[in-house]
mmCIF file of C-alpha atoms in Angstrom:
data_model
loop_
_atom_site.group_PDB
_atom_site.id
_atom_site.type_symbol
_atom_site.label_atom_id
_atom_site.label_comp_id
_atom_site.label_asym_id
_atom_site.label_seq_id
_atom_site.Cartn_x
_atom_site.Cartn_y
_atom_site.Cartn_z
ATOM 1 C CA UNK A 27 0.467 -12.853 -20.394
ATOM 2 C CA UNK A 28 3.721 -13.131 -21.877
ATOM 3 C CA UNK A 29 6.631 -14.225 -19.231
ATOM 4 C CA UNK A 30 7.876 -10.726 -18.964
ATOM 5 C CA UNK A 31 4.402 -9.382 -17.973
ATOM 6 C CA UNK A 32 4.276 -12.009 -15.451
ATOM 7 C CA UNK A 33 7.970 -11.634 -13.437
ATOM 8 C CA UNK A 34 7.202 -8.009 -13.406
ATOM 9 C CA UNK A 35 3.460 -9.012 -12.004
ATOM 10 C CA UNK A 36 5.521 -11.224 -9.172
ATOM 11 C CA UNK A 37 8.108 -9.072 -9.001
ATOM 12 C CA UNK A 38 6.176 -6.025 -7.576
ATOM 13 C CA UNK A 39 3.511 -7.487 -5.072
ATOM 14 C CA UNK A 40 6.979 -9.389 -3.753
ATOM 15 C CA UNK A 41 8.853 -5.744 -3.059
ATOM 16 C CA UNK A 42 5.844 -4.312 -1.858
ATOM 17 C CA UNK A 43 5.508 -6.941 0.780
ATOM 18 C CA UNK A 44 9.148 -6.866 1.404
ATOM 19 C CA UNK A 45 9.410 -3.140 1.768
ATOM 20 C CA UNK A 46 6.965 -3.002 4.849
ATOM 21 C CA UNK A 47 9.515 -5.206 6.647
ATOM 22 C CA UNK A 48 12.447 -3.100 5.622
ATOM 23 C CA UNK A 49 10.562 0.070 6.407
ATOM 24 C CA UNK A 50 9.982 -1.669 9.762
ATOM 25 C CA UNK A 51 14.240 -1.855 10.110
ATOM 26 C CA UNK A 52 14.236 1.975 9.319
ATOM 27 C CA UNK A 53 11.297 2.886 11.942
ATOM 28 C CA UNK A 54 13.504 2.024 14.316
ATOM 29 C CA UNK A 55 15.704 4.949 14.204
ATOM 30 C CA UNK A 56 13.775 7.136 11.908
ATOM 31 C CA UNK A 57 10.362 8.933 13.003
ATOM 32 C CA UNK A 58 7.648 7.991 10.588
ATOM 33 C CA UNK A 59 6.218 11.225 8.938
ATOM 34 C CA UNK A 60 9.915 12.118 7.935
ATOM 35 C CA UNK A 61 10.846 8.964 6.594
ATOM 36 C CA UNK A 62 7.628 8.858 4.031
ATOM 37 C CA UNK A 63 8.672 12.146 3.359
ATOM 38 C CA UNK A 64 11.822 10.970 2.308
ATOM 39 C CA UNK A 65 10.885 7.991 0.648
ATOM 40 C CA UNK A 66 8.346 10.684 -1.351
ATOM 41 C CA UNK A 67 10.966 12.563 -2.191
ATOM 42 C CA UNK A 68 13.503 10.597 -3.645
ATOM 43 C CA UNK A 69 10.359 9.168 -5.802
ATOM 44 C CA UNK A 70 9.717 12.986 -6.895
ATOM 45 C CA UNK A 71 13.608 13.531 -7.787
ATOM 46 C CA UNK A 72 13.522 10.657 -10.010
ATOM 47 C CA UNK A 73 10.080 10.803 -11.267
ATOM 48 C CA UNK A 74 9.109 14.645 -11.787
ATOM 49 C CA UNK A 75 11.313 15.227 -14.784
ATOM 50 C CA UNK A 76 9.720 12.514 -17.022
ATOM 51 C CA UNK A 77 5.939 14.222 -15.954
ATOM 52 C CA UNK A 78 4.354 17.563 -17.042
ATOM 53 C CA UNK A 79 1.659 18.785 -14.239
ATOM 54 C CA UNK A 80 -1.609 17.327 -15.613
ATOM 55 C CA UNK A 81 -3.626 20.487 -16.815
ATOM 56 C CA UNK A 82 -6.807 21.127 -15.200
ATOM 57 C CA UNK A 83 -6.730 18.551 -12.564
ATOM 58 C CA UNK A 84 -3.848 20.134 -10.549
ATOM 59 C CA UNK A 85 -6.106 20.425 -7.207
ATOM 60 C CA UNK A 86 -7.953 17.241 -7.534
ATOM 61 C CA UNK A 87 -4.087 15.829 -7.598
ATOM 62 C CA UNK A 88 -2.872 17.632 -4.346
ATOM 63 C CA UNK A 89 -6.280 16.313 -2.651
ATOM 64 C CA UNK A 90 -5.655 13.010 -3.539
ATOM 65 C CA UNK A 91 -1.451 12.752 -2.400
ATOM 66 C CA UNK A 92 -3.106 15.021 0.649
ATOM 67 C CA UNK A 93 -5.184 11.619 1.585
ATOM 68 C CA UNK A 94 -3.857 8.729 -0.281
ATOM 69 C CA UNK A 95 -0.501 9.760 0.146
ATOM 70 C CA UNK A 96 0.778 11.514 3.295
ATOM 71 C CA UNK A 97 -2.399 11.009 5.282
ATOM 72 C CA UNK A 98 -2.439 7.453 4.420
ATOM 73 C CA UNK A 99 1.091 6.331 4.946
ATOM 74 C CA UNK A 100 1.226 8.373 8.057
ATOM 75 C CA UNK A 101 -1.286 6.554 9.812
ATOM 76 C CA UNK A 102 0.354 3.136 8.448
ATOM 77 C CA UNK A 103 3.643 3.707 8.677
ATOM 78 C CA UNK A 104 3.383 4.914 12.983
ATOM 79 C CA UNK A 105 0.728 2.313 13.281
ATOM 80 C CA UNK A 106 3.866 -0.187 11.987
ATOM 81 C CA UNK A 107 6.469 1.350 14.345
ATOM 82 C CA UNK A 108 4.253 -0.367 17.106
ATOM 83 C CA UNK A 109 3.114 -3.565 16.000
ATOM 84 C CA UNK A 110 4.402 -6.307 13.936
ATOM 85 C CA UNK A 111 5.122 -5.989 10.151
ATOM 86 C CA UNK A 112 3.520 -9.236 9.813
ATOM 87 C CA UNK A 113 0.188 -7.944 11.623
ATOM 88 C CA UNK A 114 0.299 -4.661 10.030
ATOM 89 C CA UNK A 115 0.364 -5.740 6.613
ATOM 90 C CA UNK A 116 -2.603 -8.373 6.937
ATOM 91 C CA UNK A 117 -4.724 -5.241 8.896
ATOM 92 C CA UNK A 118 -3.450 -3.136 6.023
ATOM 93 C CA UNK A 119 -5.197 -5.357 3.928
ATOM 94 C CA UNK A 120 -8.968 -3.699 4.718
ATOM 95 C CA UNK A 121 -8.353 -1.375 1.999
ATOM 96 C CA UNK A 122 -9.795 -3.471 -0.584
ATOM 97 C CA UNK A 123 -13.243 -4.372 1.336
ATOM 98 C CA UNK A 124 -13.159 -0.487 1.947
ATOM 99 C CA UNK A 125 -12.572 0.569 -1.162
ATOM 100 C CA UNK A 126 -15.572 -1.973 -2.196
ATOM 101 C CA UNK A 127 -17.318 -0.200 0.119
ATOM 102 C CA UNK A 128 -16.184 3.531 -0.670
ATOM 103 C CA UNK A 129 -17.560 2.584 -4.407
ATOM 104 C CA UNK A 130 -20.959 1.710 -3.501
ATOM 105 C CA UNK A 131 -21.412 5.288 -1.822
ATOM 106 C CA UNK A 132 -19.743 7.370 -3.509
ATOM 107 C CA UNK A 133 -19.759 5.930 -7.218
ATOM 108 C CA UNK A 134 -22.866 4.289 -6.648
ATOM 109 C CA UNK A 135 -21.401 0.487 -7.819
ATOM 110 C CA UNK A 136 -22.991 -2.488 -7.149
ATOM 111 C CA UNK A 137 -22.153 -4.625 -4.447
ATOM 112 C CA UNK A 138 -22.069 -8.423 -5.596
ATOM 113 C CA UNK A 139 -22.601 -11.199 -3.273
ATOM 114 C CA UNK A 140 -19.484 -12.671 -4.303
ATOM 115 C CA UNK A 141 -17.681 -9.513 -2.824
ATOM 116 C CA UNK A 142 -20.030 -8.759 -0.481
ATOM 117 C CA UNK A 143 -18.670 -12.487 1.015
ATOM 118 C CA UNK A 144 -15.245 -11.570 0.502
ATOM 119 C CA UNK A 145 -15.458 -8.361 2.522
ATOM 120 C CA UNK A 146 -17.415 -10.647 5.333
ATOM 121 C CA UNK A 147 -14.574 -12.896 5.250
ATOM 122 C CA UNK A 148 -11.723 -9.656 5.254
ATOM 123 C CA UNK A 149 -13.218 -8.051 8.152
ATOM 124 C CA UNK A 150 -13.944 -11.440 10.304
ATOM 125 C CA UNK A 151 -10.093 -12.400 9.554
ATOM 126 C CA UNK A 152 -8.785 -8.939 11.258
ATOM 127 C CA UNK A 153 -10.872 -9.103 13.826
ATOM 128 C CA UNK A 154 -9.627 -12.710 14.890
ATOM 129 C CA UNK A 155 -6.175 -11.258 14.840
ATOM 130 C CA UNK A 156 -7.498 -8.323 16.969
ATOM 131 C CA UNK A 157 -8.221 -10.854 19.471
ATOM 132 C CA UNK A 158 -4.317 -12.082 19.746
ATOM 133 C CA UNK A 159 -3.385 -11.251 23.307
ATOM 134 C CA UNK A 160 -0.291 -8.793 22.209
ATOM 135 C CA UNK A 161 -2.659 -6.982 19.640
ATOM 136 C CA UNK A 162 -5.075 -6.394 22.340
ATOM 137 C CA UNK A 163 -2.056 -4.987 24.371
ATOM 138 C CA UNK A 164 -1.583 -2.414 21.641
ATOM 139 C CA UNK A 165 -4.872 -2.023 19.687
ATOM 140 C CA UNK A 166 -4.539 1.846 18.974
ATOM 141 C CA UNK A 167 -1.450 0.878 16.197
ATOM 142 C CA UNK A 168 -3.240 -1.627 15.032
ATOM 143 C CA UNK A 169 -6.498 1.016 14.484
ATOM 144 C CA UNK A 170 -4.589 3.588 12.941
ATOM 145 C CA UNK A 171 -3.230 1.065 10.134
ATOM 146 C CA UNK A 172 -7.091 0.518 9.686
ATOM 147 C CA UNK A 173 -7.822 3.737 9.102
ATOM 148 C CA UNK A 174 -4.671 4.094 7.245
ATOM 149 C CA UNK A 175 -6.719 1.632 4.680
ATOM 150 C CA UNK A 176 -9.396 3.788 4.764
ATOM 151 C CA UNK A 177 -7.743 6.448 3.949
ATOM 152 C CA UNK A 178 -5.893 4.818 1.220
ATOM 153 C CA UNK A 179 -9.057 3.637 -0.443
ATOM 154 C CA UNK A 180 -10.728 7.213 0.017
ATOM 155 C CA UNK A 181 -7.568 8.117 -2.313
ATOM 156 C CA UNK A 182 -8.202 6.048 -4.667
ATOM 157 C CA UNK A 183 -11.820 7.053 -5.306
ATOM 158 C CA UNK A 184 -10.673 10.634 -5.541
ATOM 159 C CA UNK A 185 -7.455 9.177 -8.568
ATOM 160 C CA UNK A 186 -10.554 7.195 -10.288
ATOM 161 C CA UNK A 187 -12.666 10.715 -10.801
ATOM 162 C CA UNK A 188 -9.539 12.186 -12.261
ATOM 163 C CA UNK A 189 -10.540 10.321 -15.679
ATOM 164 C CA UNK A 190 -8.074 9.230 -18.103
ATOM 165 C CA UNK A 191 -5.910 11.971 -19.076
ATOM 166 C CA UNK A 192 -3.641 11.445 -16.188
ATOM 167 C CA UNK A 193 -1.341 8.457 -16.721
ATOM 168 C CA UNK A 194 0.103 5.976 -13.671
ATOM 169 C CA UNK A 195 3.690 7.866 -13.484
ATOM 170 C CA UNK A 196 2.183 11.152 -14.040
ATOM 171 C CA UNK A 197 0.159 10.884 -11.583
ATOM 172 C CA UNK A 198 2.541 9.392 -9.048
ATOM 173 C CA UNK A 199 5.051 11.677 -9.639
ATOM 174 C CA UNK A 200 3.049 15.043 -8.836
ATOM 175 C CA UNK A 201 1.267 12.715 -5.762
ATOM 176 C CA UNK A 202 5.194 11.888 -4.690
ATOM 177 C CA UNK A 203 5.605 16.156 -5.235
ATOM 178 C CA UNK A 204 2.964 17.294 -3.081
ATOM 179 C CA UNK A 205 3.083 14.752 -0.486
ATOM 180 C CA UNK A 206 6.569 14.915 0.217
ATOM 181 C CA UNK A 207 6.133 18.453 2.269
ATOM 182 C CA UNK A 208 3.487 17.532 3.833
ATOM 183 C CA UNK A 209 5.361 14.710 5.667
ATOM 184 C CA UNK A 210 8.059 16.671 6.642
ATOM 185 C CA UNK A 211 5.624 19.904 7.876
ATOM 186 C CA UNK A 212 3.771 17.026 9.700
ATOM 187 C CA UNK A 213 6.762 15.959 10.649
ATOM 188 C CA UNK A 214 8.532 18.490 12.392
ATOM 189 C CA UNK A 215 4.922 19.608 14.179
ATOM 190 C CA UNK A 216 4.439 16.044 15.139
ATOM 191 C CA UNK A 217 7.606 14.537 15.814
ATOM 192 C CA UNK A 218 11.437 15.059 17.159
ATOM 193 C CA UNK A 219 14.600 13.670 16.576
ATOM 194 C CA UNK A 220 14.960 14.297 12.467
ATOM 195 C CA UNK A 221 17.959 15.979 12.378
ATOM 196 C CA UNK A 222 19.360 13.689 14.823
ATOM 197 C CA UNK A 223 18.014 10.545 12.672
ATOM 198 C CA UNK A 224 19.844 11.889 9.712
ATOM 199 C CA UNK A 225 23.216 12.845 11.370
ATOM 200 C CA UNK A 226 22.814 9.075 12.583
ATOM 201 C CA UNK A 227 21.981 6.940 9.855
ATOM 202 C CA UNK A 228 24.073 4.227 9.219
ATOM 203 C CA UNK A 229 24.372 2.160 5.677
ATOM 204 C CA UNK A 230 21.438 -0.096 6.900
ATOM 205 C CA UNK A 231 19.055 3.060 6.988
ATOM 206 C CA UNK A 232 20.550 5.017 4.235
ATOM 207 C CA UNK A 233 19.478 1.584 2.210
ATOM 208 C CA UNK A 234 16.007 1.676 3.837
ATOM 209 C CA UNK A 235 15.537 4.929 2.196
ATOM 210 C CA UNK A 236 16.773 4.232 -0.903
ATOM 211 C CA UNK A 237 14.406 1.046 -0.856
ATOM 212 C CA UNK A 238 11.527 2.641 -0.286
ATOM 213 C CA UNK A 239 11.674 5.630 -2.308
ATOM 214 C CA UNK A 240 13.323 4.274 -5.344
ATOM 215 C CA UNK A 241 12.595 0.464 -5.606
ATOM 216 C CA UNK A 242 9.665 -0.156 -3.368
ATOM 217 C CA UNK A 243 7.760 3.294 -5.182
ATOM 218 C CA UNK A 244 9.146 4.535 -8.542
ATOM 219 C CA UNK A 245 10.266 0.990 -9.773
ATOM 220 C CA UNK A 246 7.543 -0.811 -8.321
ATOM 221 C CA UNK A 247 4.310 1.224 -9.594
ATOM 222 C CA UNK A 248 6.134 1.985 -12.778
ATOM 223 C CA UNK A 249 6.294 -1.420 -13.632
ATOM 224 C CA UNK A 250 2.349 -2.242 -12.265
ATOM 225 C CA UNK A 251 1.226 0.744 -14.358
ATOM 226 C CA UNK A 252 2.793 -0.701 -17.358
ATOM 227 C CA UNK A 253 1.518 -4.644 -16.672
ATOM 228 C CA UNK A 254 -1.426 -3.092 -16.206
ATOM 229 C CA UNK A 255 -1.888 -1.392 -19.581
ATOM 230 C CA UNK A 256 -0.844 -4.593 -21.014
ATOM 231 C CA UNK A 257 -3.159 -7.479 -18.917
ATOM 232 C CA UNK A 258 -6.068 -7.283 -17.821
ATOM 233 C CA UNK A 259 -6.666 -6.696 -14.128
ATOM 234 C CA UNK A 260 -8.541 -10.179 -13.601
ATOM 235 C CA UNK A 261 -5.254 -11.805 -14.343
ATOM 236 C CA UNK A 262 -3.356 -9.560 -12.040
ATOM 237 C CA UNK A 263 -5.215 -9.939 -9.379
ATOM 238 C CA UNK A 264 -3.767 -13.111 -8.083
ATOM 239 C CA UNK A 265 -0.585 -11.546 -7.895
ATOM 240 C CA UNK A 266 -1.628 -9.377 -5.377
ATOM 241 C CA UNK A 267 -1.773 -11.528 -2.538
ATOM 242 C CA UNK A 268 2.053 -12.228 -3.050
ATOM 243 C CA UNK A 269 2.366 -9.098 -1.481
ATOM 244 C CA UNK A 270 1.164 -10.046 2.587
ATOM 245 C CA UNK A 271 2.761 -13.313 2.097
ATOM 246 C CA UNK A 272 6.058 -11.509 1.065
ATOM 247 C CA UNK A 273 5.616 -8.948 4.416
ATOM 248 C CA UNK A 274 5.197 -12.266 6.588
ATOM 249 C CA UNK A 275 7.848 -14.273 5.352
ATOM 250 C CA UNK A 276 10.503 -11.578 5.441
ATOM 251 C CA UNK A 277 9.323 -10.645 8.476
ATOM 252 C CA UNK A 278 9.923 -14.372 9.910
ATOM 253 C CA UNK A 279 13.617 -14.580 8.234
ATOM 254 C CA UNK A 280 14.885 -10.835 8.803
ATOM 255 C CA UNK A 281 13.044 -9.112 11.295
ATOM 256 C CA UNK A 282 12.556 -12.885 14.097
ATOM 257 C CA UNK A 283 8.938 -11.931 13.986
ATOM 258 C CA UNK A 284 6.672 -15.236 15.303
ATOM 259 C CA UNK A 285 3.724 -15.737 13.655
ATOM 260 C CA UNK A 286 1.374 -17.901 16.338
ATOM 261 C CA UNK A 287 -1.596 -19.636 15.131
ATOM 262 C CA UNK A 288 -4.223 -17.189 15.404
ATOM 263 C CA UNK A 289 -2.446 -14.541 12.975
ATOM 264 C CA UNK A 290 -1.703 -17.219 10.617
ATOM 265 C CA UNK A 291 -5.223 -17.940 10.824
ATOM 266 C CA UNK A 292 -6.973 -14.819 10.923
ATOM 267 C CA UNK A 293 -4.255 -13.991 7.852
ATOM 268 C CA UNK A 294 -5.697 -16.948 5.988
ATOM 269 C CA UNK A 295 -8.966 -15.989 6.160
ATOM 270 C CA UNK A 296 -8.066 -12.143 5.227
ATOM 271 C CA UNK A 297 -6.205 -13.104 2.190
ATOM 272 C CA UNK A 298 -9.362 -15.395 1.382
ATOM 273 C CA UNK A 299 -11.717 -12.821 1.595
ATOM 274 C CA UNK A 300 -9.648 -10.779 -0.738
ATOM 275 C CA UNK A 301 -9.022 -13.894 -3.038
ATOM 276 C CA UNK A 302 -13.185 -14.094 -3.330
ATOM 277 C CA UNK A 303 -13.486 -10.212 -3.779
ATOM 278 C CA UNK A 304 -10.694 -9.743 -6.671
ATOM 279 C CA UNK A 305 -10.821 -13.077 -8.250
ATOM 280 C CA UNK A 306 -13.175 -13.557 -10.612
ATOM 281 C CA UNK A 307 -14.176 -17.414 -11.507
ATOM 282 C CA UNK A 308 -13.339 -18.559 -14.601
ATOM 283 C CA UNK A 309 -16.738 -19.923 -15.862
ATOM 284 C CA UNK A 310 -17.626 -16.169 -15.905
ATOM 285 C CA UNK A 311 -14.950 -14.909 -18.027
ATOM 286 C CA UNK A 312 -15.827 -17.404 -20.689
ATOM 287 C CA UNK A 313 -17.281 -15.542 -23.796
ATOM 288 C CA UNK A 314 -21.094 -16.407 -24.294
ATOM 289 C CA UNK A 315 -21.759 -18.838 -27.542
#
């Protein structure tokens, strides 16, 4: 990887992790459908122009931003308005067990036993942050980031069977287009106060916008689509799990979140589990003699 492949490979896990504890600041005063709607569509204002709609596919695209994008970040983003950013993020972290899982019955991969202890490990890390008293207090959040994962995983079965024709921006700019007003008819069915959020907003949540829908989304995947053209995904990998350990470290410093023992722990062994599942050794990436 050459250096520029890898600050770019830092750099995004790092503003993906942060950007859950800044949404977390803008949750505060905004409702959550219309704020992914407006992080959506400041990604589509910037985005759409450089994209032509992907011919043939159109459909296929609106189901997937219909469930990886404004189904998926809906459930997350209310599920974060409750809980801690720092707890959200390592729950969030199910979608790569279910997407393992999503693959084996709907694509009809094979499960390893190298991921299938992985996903073991994912799923026995959230539950033993499930069992921290003030989770238990407020389980439903904590459910609906779950099946937030799930959601987001479903999505990206339905991207994968869109082939190859469709590239990374392309296809987040059209998701960013038809999500976008879905949030905001969600939104206004769901939810009150939008008008009054907006008239509000202050320079702190005017920046949380502007984070989210132009750094945290159009920077941020534009540069992972283009490492990933250029590395291969075994060596990204790793970087990944920059991206919880960002979330829980700004959420220490900015937001005063504690992190007690048995979320560090249960974190620990979720990040593990993901480690074992992505990760692959390096005696088996050796070419054969």
């Amino acid at each position: 990887m050459k250096p520029t492949h890898i600050l770019m490979a830092i750099a995004v896990p790092v503003i993906w992790g942060v950007g859950f504890a800044v949404a977390k600041v803008g949750l505060n005063d905004i409702p959550p459908l219309f704020l992914m709607g407006l992080r959506y569509t400041l990604t589509a204002l910037v985005l759409i122009w450089f994209a032509k709609p992907p011919a043939g596919v159109m459909g296929r695209v609106f189901l997937a931003a219909t469930v990886g994008g404004a189904l998926t970040y809906g459930l997350i983003f209310n599920g974060l308005r409750e809980i801690y950013a720092s707890t959200a993020i390592l729950v969030v972290q199910l979608q790569v067990p279910f997407l393992a899982i999503l693959g084996v019955i709907l694509l009809k991969e094979r499960m390893t036993l190298r991921g299938a202890l992985g996903m073991l490990l994912a799923f026995g890390g959230v539950v033993l942050i499930t069992g921290e008293p003030r989770v238990q207090e407020n389980l439903i959040p904590v459910l609906m980031v779950m099946l937030g994962g799930l959601c987001w995983a479903f999505g990206q079965v339905l991207i994968s069977q869109l082939g190859k024709g469709v590239s990374g921006v392309r296809l987040l700019a059209w998701v960013a287009t038809f999500a976008a007003p879905q949030l905001f008819a969600a939104s206004f069915i769901l939810e009150e106060g939008q008008v009054a959020a907006i008239r509000n907003a202050g320079p702190v949540n005017w920046g949380v916008i502007l984070y989210l829908g132009l750094i945290m989304t159009a920077l941020a995947y534009v540069m992972w689509y283009h490492v990933l053209a250029k590395c291969e995904v075994n060596k990204l990998a790793p970087f990944l799990l920059l991206n919880p350990l960002a979330t829980v470290v700004a959420s220490i410093l900015f937001l005063g979140e504690e992190l007690t023992v048995t979320t560090a722990t249960g974190g620990a062994i979720v990040i593990a589990g993901i480690a074992v599942m992505t990760i692959e050794p390096r005696w088996k990436r050796r070419p054969a003699v």
